[in-house]
Tab-separated table of C-alpha atoms in Angstrom:
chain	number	residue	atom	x	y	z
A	1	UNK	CA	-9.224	20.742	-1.274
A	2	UNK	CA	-13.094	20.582	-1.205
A	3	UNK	CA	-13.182	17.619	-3.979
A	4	UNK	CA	-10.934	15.224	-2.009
A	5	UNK	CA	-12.877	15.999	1.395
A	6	UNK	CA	-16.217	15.504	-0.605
A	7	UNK	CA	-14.437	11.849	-1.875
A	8	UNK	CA	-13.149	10.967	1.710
A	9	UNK	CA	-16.997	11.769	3.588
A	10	UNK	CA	-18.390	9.443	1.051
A	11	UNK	CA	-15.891	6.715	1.574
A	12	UNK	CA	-16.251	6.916	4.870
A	13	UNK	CA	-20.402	7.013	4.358
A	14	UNK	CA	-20.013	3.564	2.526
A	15	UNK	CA	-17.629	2.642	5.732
A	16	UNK	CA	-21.184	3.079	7.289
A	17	UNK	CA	-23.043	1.179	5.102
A	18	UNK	CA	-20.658	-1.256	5.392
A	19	UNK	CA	-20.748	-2.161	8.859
A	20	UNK	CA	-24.212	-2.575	8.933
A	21	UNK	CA	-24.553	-4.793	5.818
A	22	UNK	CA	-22.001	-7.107	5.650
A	23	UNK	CA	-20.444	-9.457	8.044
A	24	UNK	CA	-17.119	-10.136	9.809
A	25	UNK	CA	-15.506	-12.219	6.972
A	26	UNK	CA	-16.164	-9.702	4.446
A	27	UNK	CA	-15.336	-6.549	6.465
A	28	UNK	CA	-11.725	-8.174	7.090
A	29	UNK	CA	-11.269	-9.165	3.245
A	30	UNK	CA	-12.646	-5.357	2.950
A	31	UNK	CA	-9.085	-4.051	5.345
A	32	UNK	CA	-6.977	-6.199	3.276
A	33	UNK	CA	-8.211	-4.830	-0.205
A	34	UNK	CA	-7.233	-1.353	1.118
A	35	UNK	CA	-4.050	-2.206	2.742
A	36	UNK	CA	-3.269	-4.113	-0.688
A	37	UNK	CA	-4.371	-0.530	-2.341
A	38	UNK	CA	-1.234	1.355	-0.788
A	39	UNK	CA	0.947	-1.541	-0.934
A	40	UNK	CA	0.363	-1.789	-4.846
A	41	UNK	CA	0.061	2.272	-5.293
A	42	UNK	CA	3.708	2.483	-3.572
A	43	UNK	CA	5.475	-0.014	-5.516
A	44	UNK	CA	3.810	1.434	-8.691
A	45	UNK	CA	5.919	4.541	-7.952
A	46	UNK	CA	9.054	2.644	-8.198
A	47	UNK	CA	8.545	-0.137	-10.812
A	48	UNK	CA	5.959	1.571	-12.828
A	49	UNK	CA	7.014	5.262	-12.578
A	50	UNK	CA	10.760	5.775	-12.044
A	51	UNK	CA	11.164	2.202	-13.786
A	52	UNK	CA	13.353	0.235	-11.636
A	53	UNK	CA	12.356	-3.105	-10.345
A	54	UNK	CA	12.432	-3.821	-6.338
A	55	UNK	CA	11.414	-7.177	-4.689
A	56	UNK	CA	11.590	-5.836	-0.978
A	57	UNK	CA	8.485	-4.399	-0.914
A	58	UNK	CA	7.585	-7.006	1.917
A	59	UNK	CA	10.897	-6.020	3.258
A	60	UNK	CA	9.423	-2.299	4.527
A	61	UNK	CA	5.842	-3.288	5.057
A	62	UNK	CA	7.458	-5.592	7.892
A	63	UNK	CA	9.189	-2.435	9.492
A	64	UNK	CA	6.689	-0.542	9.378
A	65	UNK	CA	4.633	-3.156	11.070
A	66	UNK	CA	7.099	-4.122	13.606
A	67	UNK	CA	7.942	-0.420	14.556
A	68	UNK	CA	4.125	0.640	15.126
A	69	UNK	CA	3.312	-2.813	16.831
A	70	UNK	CA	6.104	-2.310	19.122
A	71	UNK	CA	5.804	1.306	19.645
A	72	UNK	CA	1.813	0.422	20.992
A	73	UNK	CA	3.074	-2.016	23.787
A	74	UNK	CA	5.486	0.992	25.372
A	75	UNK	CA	2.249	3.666	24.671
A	76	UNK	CA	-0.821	2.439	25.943
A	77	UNK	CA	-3.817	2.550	23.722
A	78	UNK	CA	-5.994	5.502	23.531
A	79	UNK	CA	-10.093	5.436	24.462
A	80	UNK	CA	-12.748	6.913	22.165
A	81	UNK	CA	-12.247	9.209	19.390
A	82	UNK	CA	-8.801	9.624	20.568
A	83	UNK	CA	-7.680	5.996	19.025
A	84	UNK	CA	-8.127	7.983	15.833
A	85	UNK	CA	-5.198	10.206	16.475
A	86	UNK	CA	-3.347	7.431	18.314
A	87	UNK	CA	-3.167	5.245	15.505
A	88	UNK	CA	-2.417	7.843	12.922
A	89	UNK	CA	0.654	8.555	14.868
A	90	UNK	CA	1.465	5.376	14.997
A	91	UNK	CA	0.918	4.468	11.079
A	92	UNK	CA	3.629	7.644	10.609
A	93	UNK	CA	5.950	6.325	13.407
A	94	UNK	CA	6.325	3.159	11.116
A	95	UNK	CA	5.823	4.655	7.753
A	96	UNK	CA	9.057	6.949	8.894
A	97	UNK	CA	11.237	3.978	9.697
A	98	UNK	CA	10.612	2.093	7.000
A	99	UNK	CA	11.483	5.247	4.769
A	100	UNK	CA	14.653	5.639	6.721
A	101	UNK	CA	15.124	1.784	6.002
A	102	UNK	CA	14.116	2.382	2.546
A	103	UNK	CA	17.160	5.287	2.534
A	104	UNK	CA	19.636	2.856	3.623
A	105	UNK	CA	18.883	0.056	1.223
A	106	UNK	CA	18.601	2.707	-1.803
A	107	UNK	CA	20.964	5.011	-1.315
A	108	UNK	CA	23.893	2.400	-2.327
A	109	UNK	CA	22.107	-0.095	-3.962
A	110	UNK	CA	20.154	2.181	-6.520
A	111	UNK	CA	23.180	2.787	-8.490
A	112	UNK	CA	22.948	-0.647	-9.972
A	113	UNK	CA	19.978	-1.415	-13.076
A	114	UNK	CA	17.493	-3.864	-13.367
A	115	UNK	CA	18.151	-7.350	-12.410
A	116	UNK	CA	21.071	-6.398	-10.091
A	117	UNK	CA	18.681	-4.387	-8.256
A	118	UNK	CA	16.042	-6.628	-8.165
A	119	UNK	CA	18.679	-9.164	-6.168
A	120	UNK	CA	19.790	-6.901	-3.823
A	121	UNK	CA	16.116	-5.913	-2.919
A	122	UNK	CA	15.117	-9.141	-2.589
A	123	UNK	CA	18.171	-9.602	-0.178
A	124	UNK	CA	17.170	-7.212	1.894
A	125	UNK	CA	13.584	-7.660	2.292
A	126	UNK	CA	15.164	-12.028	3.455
A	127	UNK	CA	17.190	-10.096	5.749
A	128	UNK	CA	14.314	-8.233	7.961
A	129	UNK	CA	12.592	-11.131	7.671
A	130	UNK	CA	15.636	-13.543	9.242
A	131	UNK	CA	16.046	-10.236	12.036
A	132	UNK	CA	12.904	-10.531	13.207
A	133	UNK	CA	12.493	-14.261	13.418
A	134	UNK	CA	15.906	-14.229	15.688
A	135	UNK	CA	14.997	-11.070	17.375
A	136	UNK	CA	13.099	-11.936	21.150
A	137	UNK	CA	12.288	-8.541	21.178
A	138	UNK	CA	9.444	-8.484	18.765
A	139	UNK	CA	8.274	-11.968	19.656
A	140	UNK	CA	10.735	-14.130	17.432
A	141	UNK	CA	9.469	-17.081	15.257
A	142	UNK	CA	6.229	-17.382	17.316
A	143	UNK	CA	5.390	-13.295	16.192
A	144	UNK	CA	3.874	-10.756	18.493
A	145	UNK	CA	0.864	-11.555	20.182
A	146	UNK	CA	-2.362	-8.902	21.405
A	147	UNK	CA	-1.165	-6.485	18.909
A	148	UNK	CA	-3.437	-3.070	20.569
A	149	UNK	CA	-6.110	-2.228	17.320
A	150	UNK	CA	-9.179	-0.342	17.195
A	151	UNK	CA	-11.749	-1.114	19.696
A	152	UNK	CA	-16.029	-0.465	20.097
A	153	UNK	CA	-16.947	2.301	21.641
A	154	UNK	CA	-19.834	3.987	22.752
A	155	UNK	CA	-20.557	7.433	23.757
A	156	UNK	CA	-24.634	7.952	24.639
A	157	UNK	CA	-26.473	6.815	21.716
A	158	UNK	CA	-23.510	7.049	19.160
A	159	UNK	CA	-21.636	3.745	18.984
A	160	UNK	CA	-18.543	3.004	16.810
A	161	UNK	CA	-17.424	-0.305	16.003
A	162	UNK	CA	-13.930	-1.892	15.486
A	163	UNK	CA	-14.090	-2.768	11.350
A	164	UNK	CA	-15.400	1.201	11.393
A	165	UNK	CA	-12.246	2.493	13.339
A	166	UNK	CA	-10.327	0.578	10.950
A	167	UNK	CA	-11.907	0.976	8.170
A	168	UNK	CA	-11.952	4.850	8.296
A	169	UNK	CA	-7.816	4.727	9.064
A	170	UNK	CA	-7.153	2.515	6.400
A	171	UNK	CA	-9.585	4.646	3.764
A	172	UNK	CA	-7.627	7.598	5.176
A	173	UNK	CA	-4.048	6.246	4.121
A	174	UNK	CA	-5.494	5.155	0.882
A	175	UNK	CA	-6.670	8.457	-0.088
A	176	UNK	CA	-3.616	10.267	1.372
A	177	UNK	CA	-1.302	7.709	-0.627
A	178	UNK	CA	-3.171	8.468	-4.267
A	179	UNK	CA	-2.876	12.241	-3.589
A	180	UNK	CA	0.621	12.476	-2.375
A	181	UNK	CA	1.765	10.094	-5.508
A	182	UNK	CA	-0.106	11.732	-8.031
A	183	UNK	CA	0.573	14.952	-6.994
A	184	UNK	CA	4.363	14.105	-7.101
A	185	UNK	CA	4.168	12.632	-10.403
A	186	UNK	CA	2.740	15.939	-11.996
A	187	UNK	CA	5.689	18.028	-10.262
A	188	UNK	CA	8.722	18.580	-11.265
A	189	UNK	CA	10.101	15.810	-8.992
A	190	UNK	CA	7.741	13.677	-11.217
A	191	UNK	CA	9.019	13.948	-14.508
A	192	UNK	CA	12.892	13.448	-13.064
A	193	UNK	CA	11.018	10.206	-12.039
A	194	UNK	CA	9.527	9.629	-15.581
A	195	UNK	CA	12.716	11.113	-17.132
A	196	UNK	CA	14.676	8.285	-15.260
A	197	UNK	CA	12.447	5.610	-16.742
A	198	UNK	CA	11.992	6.370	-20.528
A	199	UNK	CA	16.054	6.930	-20.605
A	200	UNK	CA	18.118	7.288	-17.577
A	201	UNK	CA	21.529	7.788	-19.864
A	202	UNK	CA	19.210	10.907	-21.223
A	203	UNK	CA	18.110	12.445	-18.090
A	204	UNK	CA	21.412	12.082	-16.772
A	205	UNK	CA	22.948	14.450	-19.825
A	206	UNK	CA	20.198	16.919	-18.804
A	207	UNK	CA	21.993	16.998	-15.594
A	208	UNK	CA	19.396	14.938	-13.832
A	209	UNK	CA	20.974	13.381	-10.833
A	210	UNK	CA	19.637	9.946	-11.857
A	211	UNK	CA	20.636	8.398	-8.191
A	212	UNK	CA	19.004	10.693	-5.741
A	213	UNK	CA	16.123	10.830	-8.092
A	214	UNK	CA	15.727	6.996	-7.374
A	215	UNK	CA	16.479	7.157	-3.991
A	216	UNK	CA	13.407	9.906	-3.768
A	217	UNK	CA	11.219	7.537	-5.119
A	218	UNK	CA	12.124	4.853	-3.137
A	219	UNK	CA	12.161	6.474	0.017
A	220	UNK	CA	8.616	7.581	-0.587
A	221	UNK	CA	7.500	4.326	-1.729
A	222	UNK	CA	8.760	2.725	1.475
A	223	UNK	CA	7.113	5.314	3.482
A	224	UNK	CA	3.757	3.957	2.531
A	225	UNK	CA	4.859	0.353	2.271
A	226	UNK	CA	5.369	0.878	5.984
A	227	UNK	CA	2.048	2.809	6.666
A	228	UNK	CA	0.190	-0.397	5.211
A	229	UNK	CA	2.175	-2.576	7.483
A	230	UNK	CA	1.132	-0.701	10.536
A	231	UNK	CA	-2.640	-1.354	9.495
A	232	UNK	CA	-2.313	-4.663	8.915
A	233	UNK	CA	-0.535	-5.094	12.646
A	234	UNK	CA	-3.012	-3.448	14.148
A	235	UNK	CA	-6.165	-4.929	12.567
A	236	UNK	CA	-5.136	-8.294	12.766
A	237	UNK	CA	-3.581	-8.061	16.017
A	238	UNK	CA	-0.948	-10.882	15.588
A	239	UNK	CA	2.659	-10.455	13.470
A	240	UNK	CA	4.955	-13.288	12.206
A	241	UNK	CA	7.724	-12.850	9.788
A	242	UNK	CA	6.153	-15.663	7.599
A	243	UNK	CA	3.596	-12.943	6.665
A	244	UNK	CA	6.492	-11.004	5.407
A	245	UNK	CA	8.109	-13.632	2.993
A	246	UNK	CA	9.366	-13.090	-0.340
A	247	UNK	CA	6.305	-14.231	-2.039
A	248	UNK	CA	4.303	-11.058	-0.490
A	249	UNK	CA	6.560	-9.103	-1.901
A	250	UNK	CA	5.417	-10.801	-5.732
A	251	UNK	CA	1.786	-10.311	-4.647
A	252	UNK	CA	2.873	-6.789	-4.974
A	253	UNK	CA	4.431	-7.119	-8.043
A	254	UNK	CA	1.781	-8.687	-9.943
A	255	UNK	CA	-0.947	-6.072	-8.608
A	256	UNK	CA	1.733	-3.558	-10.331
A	257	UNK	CA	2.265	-5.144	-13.082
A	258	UNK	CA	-1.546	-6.632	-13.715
A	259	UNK	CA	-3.351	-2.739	-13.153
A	260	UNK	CA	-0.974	-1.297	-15.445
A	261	UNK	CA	2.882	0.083	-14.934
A	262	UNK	CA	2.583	3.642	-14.021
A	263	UNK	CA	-1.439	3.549	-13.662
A	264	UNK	CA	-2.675	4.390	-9.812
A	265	UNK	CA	-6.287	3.274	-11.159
A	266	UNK	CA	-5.285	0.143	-12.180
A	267	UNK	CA	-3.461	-0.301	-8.853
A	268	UNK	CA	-6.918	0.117	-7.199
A	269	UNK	CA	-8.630	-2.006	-9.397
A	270	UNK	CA	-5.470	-5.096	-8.981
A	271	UNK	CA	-5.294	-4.694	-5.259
A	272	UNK	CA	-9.207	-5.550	-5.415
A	273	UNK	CA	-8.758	-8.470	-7.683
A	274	UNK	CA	-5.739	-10.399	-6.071
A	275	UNK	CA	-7.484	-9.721	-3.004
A	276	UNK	CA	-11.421	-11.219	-3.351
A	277	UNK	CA	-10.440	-13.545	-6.197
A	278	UNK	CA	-9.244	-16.417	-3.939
A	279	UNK	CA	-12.108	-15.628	-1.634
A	280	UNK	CA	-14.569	-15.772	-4.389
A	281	UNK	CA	-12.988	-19.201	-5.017
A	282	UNK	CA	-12.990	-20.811	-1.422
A	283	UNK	CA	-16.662	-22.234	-2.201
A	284	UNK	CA	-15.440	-24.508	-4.814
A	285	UNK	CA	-12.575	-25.865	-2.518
A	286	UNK	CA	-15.877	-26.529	-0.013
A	287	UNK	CA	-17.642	-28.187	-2.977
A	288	UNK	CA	-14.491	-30.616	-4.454
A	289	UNK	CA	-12.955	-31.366	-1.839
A	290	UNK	CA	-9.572	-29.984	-3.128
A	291	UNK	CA	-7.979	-26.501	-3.146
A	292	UNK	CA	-8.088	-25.290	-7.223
A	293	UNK	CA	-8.362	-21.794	-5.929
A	294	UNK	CA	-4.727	-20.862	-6.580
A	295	UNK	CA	-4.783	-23.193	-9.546
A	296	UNK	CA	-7.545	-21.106	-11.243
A	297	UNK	CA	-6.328	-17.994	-9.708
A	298	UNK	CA	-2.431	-18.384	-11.226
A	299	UNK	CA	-4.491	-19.477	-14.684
A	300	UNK	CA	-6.587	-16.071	-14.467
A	301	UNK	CA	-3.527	-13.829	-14.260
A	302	UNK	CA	-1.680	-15.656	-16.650
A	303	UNK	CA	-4.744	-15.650	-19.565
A	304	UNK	CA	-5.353	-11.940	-18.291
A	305	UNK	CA	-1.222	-10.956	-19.033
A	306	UNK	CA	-1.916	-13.169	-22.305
A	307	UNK	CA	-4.849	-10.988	-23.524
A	308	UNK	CA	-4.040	-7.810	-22.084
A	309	UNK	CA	0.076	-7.700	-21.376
A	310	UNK	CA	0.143	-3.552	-21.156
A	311	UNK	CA	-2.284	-4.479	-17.681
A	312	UNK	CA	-5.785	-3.451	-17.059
A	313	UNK	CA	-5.081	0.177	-18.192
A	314	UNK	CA	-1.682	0.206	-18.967
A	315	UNK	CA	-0.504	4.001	-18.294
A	316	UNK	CA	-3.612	5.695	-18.402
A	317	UNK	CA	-5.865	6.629	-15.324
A	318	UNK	CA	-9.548	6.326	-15.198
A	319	UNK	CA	-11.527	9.538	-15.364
A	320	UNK	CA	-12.670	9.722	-11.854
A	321	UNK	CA	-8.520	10.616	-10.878
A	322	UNK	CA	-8.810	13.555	-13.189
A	323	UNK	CA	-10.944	14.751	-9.984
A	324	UNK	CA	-7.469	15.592	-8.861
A	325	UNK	CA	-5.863	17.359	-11.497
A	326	UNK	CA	-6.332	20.770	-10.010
A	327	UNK	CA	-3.386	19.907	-7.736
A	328	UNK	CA	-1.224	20.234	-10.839
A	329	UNK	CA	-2.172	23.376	-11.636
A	330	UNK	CA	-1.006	26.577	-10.956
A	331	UNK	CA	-2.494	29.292	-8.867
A	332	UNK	CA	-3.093	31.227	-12.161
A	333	UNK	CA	-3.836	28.526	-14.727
A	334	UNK	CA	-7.042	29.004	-16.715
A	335	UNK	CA	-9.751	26.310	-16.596
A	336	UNK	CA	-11.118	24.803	-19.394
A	337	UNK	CA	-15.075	24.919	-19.153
């Protein structure tokens, strides 16, 4: 375990840096990079690794959001070093009801194959999104307001500031996220998943139980879908089911699809991109006087899928992830030198 602890203190040592050096803007765009990192690494496991294709993905980052926002106005927030732990348990509260979402939606609906599946996913992730906007409960069409998120603190001379707290949580996730994945993918469990995509009629006549493999896969996916949901509730602090609409859910697909299907590294690197590249484009918008961003930005993706259609690294990994390749190994495996 000592590499991925050595990974995670220097993350969290360029969280440092980070909060000195940059400003408010950029340490927001920052939270949404990683919360588009889990987002993207999830729904790899499903449409790039078990090859199905869902469009709810939206659909279980709003539960997940809606469960830990809610669950923080009965619990009041914890001070200090504390909020750590309180928002952790949160992030699992609504990472474990979007799974249990994510079980009701696959277990009957994974039977069915491509576009048929795509439909009903995209069904469900309309229906949260009608729920909330007629449910008082959760604030309705006007969204939940004063969302509790990480606060400054100070204790003598050590003070910790809010994009830290955040930062660190969300860091956490993503590293927990890459691990669990690829550590799933290089177990048995894994290659039902890759058995499943290459030929499901196949892995069936090996007596693979195609079904509950999906199911697995989707369950795990929505897990984390719902994890990044809770961040982005309690960073921003304010939740409306716009934010939850289809076309977040197609944000998710194209960071899939545009790093690579079945490539966690080129998830990273297409969360990053669909995340600053609009940003890096809001100083011409100043300059013209009219918004090309999304004009050059749909252009980008679509010259990039011209030029490179297998994705930024199509189904390979960069080296750095073979860091992590001892967790696929056996007790008694040989090294090579």
């Amino acid at each position: 375990m000592k590499k991925p602890l050595l990974i995670l203190i220097g993350l969290i040592g360029l969280g440092v840096f980070l909060d000195f050096a940059t400003d408010a803007f950029i340490q927001l765009t920052l939270i949404y990079v990683l919360i588009n990192m889990i987002l993207a690494m999830s729904l790899n496991l499903v449409n790039g690794f078990t090859g199905q294709f869902s469009l709810g993905h939206a659909g279980f980052m709003a539960v997940g959001a809606y469960t830990s926002a809610y669950l923080s106005t009965l619990i009041p927030v914890w001070t200090g070093p504390a909020q750590v732990l309180y928002f952790a348990i949160l992030a699992t509260a609504g990472g474990l009801m979007s799974a249990f979402a994510g079980f009701l939606v696959g277990l009957p609906s994974l039977r069915l194959r491509g576009d048929y599946l795509a439909i009903v996913t995209l069904g469900f992730g309309e229906i949260i999104r009608v729920i909330l906007l007629n449910t008082p409960a959760v604030g309705g069409a006007r969204g939940m307001y004063g969302i509790q998120g990480p606060t400054d603190w100070e204790a003598g001379p050590l003070y910790v500031s809010k994009f830290f707290w955040g930062y660190t949580h969300a860091i956490f996730w993503v590293v927990v996220c890459f691990l669990v994945i690829w550590r799933t993918i290089r177990s048995n469990q894994g290659r039902a998943f890759l058995s499943v995509r290459e030929d499901e009629i196949a892995a069936e006549a090996m007596g693979i139980n195609t079904t509950q493999t999906k199911v697995r896969a989707f369950v795990l996916s929505s897990f984390f879908a719902g994890i990044a949901g809770a961040i982005f509730a309690h960073y921003s602090n304010y939740l409306n089911p716009a934010s939850f609409a289809f076309t977040r859910s197609v944000d998710c697909v194209i960071m899939v699809v545009l790093g690579g299907m079945g490539s966690l590294s080129g998830s990273l690197m297409a969360a990053t991109i669909i995340t600053i590249l609009p940003e890096l484009l809001r100083p011409l918008q100043e300059t013209t006087g009219v918004d090309l961003r999304m004009v050059i930005y749909s252009l980008s993706l679509i010259l990039l899928m011209i030029l490179r259609p297998q994705g930024l690294m199509g189904s390979r990994e960069l080296k750095v992830s073979r860091l992590f390749t001892f967790f696929s190994r056996g007790r008694n495996a040989k090294t090579t030198p």
